Amino acid sequence: ETWVDFVPIFSIDEEVELLDGSRIGPWQGGWPTRVPLWLARYLQNKSMGRISPNGDGNDNWMQVQPLKEILEFEKTHEVLWTNSSAKAKGNEHNDDDDGDREQHGASKPFLPERYWELSQCYSTADNPAAVALLLQDIWQVRLDKLRRQFQQLYKQKELLTAVNVPGIGTAELAIMKDVISKALSEKAKLQRDATLPQPNGKVVGSSVNSANNSSNAPDPPRPLRNRASLR
């Protein structure tokens, strides 16, 4: 479950207990409160407050420069961006780069697992038009990469029972999982059918002929006759 910062316009001094046993609050108008994403979306739709853009627990990732870096990575790498990619990428920069970033108030690149859902919830962001365009580009590039990667996996001869895709977002998974599951099931069925005996005695995909094998087998032993019948 993803938790975000929600800024309410109301105040409640007591904590509220959810069905799973977790407790949230107290609530103070104008101050962020940590709540589950589903509850934050519900309250925001009821105009009872807004979701804070830095509600992922990290620095505000919805900024132009960090998203530009992520988009550049997606365009130039076959794998998807993960937040470990940010650490590896950070090793290539010197401390002056980090100092300049902090001086201009920019966050280090960070992409939440639910980045697409969160981006649809935030009511405020720096330069919202540019941020929305960058997120749309990141979304489209990542989906195109996922389709290409899956097509390559599907062409492999070995049977695939699971696919591991580091960095995939929850919205991307929701779109791709049904297509991938159906394709893998169809491929598995084709591979099973290819090993079934055919009417001509052959097994598709194999050079073994069951009829030839039976002709090369030794003759079965003849039954012994009763000695009395030889007289």
mmCIF file of C-alpha atoms in Angstrom, residues 112-226:
data_model
loop_
_atom_site.group_PDB
_atom_site.id
_atom_site.type_symbol
_atom_site.label_atom_id
_atom_site.label_comp_id
_atom_site.label_asym_id
_atom_site.label_seq_id
_atom_site.Cartn_x
_atom_site.Cartn_y
_atom_site.Cartn_z
ATOM 1 C CA PRO A 112 7.765 6.152 -7.452
ATOM 2 C CA GLU A 113 6.356 2.753 -8.322
ATOM 3 C CA ARG A 114 2.930 4.388 -8.595
ATOM 4 C CA TYR A 115 4.235 7.452 -10.403
ATOM 5 C CA TRP A 116 1.410 7.495 -12.965
ATOM 6 C CA GLU A 117 -1.384 7.209 -10.414
ATOM 7 C CA LEU A 118 0.244 9.809 -8.169
ATOM 8 C CA SER A 119 0.687 12.221 -11.057
ATOM 9 C CA GLN A 120 -3.072 12.074 -11.668
ATOM 10 C CA CYS A 121 -3.761 13.009 -8.045
ATOM 11 C CA TYR A 122 -1.494 15.962 -7.422
ATOM 12 C CA SER A 123 -3.261 19.279 -7.620
ATOM 13 C CA THR A 124 -0.068 21.345 -7.588
ATOM 14 C CA ALA A 125 3.318 21.026 -9.234
ATOM 15 C CA ASP A 126 6.090 23.294 -10.463
ATOM 16 C CA ASN A 127 5.467 24.182 -14.104
ATOM 17 C CA PRO A 128 2.516 21.768 -14.374
ATOM 18 C CA ALA A 129 2.298 21.839 -18.191
ATOM 19 C CA ALA A 130 5.941 20.824 -18.647
ATOM 20 C CA VAL A 131 5.706 18.204 -15.892
ATOM 21 C CA ALA A 132 2.578 16.675 -17.442
ATOM 22 C CA LEU A 133 4.263 16.498 -20.860
ATOM 23 C CA LEU A 134 7.408 14.875 -19.431
ATOM 24 C CA LEU A 135 5.387 12.299 -17.516
ATOM 25 C CA GLN A 136 3.394 11.474 -20.650
ATOM 26 C CA ASP A 137 6.629 10.992 -22.619
ATOM 27 C CA ILE A 138 8.134 8.808 -19.878
ATOM 28 C CA TRP A 139 4.950 6.729 -19.763
ATOM 29 C CA GLN A 140 4.886 6.206 -23.539
ATOM 30 C CA VAL A 141 8.610 5.399 -23.865
ATOM 31 C CA ARG A 142 8.425 2.859 -21.045
ATOM 32 C CA LEU A 143 5.376 1.121 -22.552
ATOM 33 C CA ASP A 144 7.095 0.910 -25.945
ATOM 34 C CA LYS A 145 10.173 -0.620 -24.304
ATOM 35 C CA LEU A 146 8.063 -3.150 -22.431
ATOM 36 C CA ARG A 147 6.350 -4.226 -25.659
ATOM 37 C CA ARG A 148 9.687 -4.658 -27.451
ATOM 38 C CA GLN A 149 11.206 -6.587 -24.554
ATOM 39 C CA PHE A 150 8.228 -8.919 -24.378
ATOM 40 C CA GLN A 151 8.300 -9.549 -28.121
ATOM 41 C CA GLN A 152 11.933 -10.626 -27.777
ATOM 42 C CA LEU A 153 11.064 -12.925 -24.878
ATOM 43 C CA TYR A 154 8.158 -14.429 -26.802
ATOM 44 C CA LYS A 155 10.464 -15.378 -29.679
ATOM 45 C CA GLN A 156 12.660 -17.471 -27.378
ATOM 46 C CA LYS A 157 12.260 -21.218 -27.766
ATOM 47 C CA GLU A 158 12.301 -22.149 -24.115
ATOM 48 C CA LEU A 159 9.079 -22.215 -22.142
ATOM 49 C CA LEU A 160 8.514 -19.128 -19.980
ATOM 50 C CA THR A 161 6.460 -19.478 -16.825
ATOM 51 C CA ALA A 162 7.247 -16.048 -15.345
ATOM 52 C CA VAL A 163 8.705 -12.739 -16.451
ATOM 53 C CA ASN A 164 10.795 -10.525 -14.162
ATOM 54 C CA VAL A 165 10.767 -6.837 -15.124
ATOM 55 C CA PRO A 166 12.672 -4.630 -12.641
ATOM 56 C CA GLY A 167 11.384 -1.093 -12.433
ATOM 57 C CA ILE A 168 7.933 -1.678 -13.908
ATOM 58 C CA GLY A 169 5.263 0.619 -12.483
ATOM 59 C CA THR A 170 1.928 -0.534 -11.154
ATOM 60 C CA ALA A 171 -0.071 1.177 -13.926
ATOM 61 C CA GLU A 172 2.235 -0.302 -16.585
ATOM 62 C CA LEU A 173 1.844 -3.724 -15.016
ATOM 63 C CA ALA A 174 -1.929 -3.367 -15.033
ATOM 64 C CA ILE A 175 -1.852 -2.696 -18.777
ATOM 65 C CA MET A 176 0.675 -5.366 -19.738
ATOM 66 C CA LYS A 177 -0.117 -8.255 -17.397
ATOM 67 C CA ASP A 178 -3.244 -9.507 -19.189
ATOM 68 C CA VAL A 179 -1.561 -9.374 -22.599
ATOM 69 C CA ILE A 180 1.576 -11.086 -21.298
ATOM 70 C CA SER A 181 -0.350 -13.757 -19.372
ATOM 71 C CA LYS A 182 -2.507 -14.595 -22.379
ATOM 72 C CA ALA A 183 0.471 -14.749 -24.744
ATOM 73 C CA LEU A 184 2.482 -16.948 -22.368
ATOM 74 C CA SER A 185 -0.476 -19.292 -21.940
ATOM 75 C CA GLU A 186 -0.921 -19.593 -25.702
ATOM 76 C CA LYS A 187 2.785 -20.232 -26.195
ATOM 77 C CA ALA A 188 2.796 -22.906 -23.486
ATOM 78 C CA LYS A 189 -0.213 -24.584 -25.119
ATOM 79 C CA LEU A 190 1.502 -24.583 -28.528
ATOM 80 C CA GLN A 191 4.626 -26.113 -27.020
ATOM 81 C CA ARG A 192 2.589 -28.797 -25.248
ATOM 82 C CA ASP A 193 0.688 -29.595 -28.435
ATOM 83 C CA ALA A 194 3.981 -29.895 -30.307
ATOM 84 C CA THR A 195 4.989 -32.845 -28.108
ATOM 85 C CA LEU A 196 1.752 -34.827 -28.495
ATOM 86 C CA PRO A 197 1.789 -37.963 -30.757
ATOM 87 C CA GLN A 198 0.293 -37.402 -34.186
ATOM 88 C CA PRO A 199 -1.795 -39.912 -36.269
ATOM 89 C CA ASN A 200 1.247 -40.782 -38.424
ATOM 90 C CA GLY A 201 3.115 -41.942 -35.357
ATOM 91 C CA LYS A 202 5.440 -38.950 -35.267
ATOM 92 C CA VAL A 203 5.977 -36.443 -32.522
ATOM 93 C CA VAL A 204 6.023 -32.908 -33.833
ATOM 94 C CA GLY A 205 9.330 -31.258 -33.122
ATOM 95 C CA SER A 206 11.102 -34.601 -32.800
ATOM 96 C CA SER A 207 12.764 -36.816 -35.423
ATOM 97 C CA VAL A 208 11.790 -39.993 -33.617
ATOM 98 C CA ASN A 209 9.338 -42.210 -35.480
ATOM 99 C CA SER A 210 7.502 -44.578 -33.222
ATOM 100 C CA ALA A 211 6.655 -46.899 -36.132
ATOM 101 C CA ASN A 212 10.312 -47.303 -37.116
ATOM 102 C CA ASN A 213 11.239 -47.941 -33.525
ATOM 103 C CA SER A 214 8.769 -50.809 -33.312
ATOM 104 C CA SER A 215 10.117 -52.393 -36.525
ATOM 105 C CA ASN A 216 13.660 -52.377 -35.155
ATOM 106 C CA ALA A 217 12.632 -53.965 -31.889
ATOM 107 C CA PRO A 218 13.456 -57.689 -31.369
ATOM 108 C CA ASP A 219 10.743 -60.257 -32.126
ATOM 109 C CA PRO A 220 8.727 -61.313 -29.095
ATOM 110 C CA PRO A 221 9.534 -64.824 -27.779
ATOM 111 C CA ARG A 222 7.427 -67.625 -29.278
ATOM 112 C CA PRO A 223 5.201 -69.552 -26.858
ATOM 113 C CA LEU A 224 6.480 -72.958 -25.791
ATOM 114 C CA ARG A 225 4.495 -75.899 -27.176
ATOM 115 C CA ASN A 226 3.491 -78.770 -24.967
#
